[in-house]
Short mmCIF file of C-alpha atoms in Angstrom, two decimals:
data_model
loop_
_atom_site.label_atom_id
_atom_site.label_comp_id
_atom_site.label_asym_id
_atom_site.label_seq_id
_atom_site.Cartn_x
_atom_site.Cartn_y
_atom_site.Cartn_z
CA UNK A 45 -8.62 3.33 1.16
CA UNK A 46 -4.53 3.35 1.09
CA UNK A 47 -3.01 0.57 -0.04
CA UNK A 48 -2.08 -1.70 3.20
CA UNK A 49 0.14 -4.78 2.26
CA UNK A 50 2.59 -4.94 -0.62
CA UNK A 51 1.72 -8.01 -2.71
CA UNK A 52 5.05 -9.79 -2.55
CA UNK A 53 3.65 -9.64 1.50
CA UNK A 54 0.66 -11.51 0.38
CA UNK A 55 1.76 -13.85 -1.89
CA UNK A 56 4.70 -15.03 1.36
CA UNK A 57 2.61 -14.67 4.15
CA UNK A 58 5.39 -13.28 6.13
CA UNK A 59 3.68 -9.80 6.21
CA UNK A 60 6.47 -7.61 7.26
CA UNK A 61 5.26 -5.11 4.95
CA UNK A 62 2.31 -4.33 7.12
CA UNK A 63 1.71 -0.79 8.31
CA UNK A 64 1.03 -1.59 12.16
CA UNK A 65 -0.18 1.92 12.81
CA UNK A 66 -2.70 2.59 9.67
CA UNK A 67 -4.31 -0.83 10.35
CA UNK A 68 -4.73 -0.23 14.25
CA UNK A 69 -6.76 3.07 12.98
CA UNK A 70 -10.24 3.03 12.75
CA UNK A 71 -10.31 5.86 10.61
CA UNK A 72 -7.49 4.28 8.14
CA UNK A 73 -8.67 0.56 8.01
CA UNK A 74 -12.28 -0.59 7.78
CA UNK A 75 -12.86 -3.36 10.63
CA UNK A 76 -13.34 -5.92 7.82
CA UNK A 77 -10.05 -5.33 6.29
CA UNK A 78 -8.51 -6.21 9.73
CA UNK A 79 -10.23 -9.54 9.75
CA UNK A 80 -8.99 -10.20 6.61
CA UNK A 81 -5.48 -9.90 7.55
CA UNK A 82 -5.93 -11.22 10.72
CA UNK A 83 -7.28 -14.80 9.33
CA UNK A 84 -3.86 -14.47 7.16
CA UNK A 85 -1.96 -14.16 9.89
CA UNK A 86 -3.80 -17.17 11.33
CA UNK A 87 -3.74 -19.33 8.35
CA UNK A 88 -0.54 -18.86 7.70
CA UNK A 89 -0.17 -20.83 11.47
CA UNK A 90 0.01 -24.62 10.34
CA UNK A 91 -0.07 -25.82 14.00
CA UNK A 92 -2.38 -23.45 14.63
CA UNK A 93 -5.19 -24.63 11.84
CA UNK A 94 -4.10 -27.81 12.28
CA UNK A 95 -5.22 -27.67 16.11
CA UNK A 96 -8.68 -25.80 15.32
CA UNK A 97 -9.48 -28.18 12.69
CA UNK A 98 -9.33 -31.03 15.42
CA UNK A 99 -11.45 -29.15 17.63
CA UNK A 100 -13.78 -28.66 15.32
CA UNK A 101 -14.40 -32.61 14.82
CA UNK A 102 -15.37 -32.85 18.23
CA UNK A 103 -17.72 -30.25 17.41
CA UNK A 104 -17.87 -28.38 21.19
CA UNK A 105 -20.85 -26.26 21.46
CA UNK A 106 -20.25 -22.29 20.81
CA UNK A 107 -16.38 -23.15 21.10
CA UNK A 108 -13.71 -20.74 19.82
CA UNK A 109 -9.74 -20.18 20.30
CA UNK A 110 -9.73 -16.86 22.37
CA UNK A 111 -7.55 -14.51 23.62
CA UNK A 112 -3.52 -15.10 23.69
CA UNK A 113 -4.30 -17.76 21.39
CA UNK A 114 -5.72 -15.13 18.56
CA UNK A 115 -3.32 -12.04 19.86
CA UNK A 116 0.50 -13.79 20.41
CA UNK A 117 0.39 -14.78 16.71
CA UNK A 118 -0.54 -11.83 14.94
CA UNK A 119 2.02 -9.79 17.44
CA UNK A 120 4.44 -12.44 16.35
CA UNK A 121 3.39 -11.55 12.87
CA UNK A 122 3.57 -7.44 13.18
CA UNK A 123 6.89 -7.41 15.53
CA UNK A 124 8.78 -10.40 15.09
CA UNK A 125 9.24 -13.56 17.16
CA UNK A 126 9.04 -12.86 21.05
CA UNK A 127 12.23 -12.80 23.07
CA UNK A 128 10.94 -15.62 25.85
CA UNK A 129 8.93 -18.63 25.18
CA UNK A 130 5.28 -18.68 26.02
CA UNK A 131 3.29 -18.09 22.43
CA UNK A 132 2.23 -21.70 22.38
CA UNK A 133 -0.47 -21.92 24.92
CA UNK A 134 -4.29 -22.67 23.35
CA UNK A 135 -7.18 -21.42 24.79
CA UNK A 136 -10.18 -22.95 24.01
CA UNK A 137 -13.84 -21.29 25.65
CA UNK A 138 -17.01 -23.29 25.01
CA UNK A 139 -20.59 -22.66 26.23
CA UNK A 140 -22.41 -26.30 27.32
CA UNK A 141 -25.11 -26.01 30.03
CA UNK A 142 -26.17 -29.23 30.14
CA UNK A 143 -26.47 -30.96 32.67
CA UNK A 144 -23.63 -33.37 31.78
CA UNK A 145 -21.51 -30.57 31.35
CA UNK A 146 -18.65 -31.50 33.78
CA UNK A 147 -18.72 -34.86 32.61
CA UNK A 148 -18.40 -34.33 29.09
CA UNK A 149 -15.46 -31.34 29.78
CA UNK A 150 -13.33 -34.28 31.22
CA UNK A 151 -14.06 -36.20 27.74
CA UNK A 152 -13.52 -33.07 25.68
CA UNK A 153 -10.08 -32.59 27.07
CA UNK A 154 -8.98 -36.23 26.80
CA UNK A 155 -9.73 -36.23 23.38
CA UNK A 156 -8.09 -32.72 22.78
CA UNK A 157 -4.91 -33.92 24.06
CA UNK A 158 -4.74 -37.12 21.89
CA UNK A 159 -5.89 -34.81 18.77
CA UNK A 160 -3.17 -32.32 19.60
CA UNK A 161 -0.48 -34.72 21.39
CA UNK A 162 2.13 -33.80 18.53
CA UNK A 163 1.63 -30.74 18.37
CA UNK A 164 3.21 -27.58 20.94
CA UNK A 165 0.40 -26.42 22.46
CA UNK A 166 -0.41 -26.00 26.36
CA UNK A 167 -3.82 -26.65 26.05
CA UNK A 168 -6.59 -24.69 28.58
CA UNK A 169 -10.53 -25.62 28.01
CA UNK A 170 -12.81 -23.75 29.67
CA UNK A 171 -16.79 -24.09 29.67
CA UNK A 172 -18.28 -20.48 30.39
CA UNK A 173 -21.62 -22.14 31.15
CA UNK A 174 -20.27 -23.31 34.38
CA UNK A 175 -18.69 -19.88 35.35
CA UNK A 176 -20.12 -16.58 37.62
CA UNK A 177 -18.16 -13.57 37.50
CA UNK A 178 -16.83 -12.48 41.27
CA UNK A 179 -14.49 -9.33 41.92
CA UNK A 180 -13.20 -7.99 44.90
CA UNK A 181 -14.07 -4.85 44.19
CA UNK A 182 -17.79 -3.23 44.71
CA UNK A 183 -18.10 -1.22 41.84
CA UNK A 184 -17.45 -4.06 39.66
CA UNK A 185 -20.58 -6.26 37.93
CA UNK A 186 -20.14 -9.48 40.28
CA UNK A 187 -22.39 -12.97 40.83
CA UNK A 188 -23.82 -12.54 37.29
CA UNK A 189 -23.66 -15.82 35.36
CA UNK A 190 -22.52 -16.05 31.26
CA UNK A 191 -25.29 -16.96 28.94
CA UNK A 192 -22.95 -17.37 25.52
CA UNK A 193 -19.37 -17.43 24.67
CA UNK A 194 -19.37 -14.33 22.86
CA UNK A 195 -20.67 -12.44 26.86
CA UNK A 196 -17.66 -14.32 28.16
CA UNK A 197 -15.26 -12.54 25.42
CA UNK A 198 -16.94 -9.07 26.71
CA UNK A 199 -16.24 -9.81 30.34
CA UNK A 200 -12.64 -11.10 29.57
CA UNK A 201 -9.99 -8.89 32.30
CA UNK A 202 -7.68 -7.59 29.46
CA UNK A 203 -9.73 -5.89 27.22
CA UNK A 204 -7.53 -6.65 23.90
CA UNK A 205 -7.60 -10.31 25.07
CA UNK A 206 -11.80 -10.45 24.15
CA UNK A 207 -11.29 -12.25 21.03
CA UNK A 208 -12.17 -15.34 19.74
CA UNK A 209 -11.94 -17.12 16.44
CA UNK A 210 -14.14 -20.50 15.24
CA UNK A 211 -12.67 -22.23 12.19
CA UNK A 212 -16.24 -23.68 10.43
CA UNK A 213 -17.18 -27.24 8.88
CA UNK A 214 -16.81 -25.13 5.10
CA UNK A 215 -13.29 -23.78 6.08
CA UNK A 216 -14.56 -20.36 6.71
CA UNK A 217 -13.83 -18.34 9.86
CA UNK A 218 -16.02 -17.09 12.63
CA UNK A 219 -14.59 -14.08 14.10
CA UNK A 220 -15.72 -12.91 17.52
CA UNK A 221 -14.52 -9.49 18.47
CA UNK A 222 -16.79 -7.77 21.05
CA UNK A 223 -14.47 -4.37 21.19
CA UNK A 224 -13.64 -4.92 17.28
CA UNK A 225 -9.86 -5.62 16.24
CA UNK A 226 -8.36 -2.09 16.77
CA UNK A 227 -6.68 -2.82 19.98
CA UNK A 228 -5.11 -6.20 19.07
CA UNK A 229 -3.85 -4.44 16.43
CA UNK A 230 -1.99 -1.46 18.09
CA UNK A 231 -0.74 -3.68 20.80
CA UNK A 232 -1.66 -1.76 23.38
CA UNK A 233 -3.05 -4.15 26.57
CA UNK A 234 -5.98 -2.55 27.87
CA UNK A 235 -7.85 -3.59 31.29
CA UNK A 236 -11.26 -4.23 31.21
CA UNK A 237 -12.34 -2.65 34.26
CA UNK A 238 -15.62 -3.86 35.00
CA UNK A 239 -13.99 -7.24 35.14
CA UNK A 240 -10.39 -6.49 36.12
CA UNK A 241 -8.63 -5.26 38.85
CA UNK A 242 -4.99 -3.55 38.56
CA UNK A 243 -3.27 -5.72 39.96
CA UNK A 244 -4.33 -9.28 37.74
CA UNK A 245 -4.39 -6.72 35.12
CA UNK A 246 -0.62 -5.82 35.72
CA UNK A 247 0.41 -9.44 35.87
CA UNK A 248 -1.25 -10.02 32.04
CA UNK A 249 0.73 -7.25 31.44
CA UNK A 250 4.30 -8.05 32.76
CA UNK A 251 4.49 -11.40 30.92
CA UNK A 252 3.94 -10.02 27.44
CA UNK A 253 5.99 -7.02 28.61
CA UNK A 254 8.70 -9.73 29.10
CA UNK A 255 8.12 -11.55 25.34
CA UNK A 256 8.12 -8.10 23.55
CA UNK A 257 10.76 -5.53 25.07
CA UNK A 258 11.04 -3.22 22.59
CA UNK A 259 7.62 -2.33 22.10
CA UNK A 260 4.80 -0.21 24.34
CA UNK A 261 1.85 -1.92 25.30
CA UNK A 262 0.86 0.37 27.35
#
């Protein structure tokens, strides 16, 4: 395998060396070696392991930071700070079908606040137990109910967005990548159209459009 990172990258963490094209390609960069520089990128995020690591305490059931929360920083990472504001939102997707569900969400997201009130983050909490999938559109999968976290990732409308990461009790990371790392990696924002239709999908679009100018993600 060609050599990917220069070690002076490594040893910084700012990873400006990084070869955005031969670690988007399958054929160039084993799926492994992208997790492994993705969790750089991530632990290189104080507020970012800071915030997981005070999830984790609360220990939600099948939880993990998804989406925007796992893409904006390693795009911040590959191209440079975005030009508008808007990086800083946390996603958090849990799976609890209990029947206390709803009353323990309320709970979960009191303490998440308190745990992350000094930090920058927006933060969203969603329990995928709790949710059906519905589209407009009739040739789209609809009324079918998530059994996991990870089948939420698959059915997530932007197709580079199904990601989610789990930092563990032992400091190790949980990666959950449905459609493997490829596309978060090439920045190219892809619908997922069994569970998207054009025009949400274009709205996704248009707001990271609007934090990165200069590059094509599409």
């Amino acid at each position: 395998m060609p050599k990917l990172v220069r070690h002076s990258a490594l040893a910084n963490a700012n990873l400006e060396y990084l070869d955005q094209a031969t670690l988007a390609d399958p054929q160039l960069t084993s799926e492994e070696d992208r997790k492994r520089l993705l969790e750089l990128v991530l632990r290189s995020n104080a507020h970012l392991i800071s915030a997981m690591k005070g999830i984790g305490s609360l220990r939600l059931p099948d939880w993990c930071i998804s989406g925007p929360s796992i893409a904006w920083p390693l795009w911040t990472a590959l191209k440079g700070k975005p030009a508008m504001a808007g990086n800083h939102q946390l996603y958090i997707t849990y799976y609890d079908p209990s029947e206390q569900a709803l009353e323990k969400e309320a709970t979960y997201l009191r303490h998440i606040r308190q745990i992350l009130s000094a930090g920058p983050y927006q933060v969203h909490l969603s329990n995928q137990a709790g949710h059906v999938i519905h589209h407009d559109s009739e040739r789209m999968s609809n009324g079918t109910p998530v059994t996991c976290t990870a089948e939420a990732l698959v059915r997530d409308p932007v197709q580079t967005y199904a990601l989610g990461v789990r930092l563990e009790t032992n400091g190790t990371f949980t990666v959950l990548a449905p459609f493997g790392l490829s596309g978060v990696f090439s920045m190219k924002m892809e619908r997922n159209t069994g569970y998207c239709d054009e025009e949400h999908f274009l709205y996704k679009l248009r707001r990271v459009e609007v934090m990165w100018p200069g590059v094509a993600l599409r």
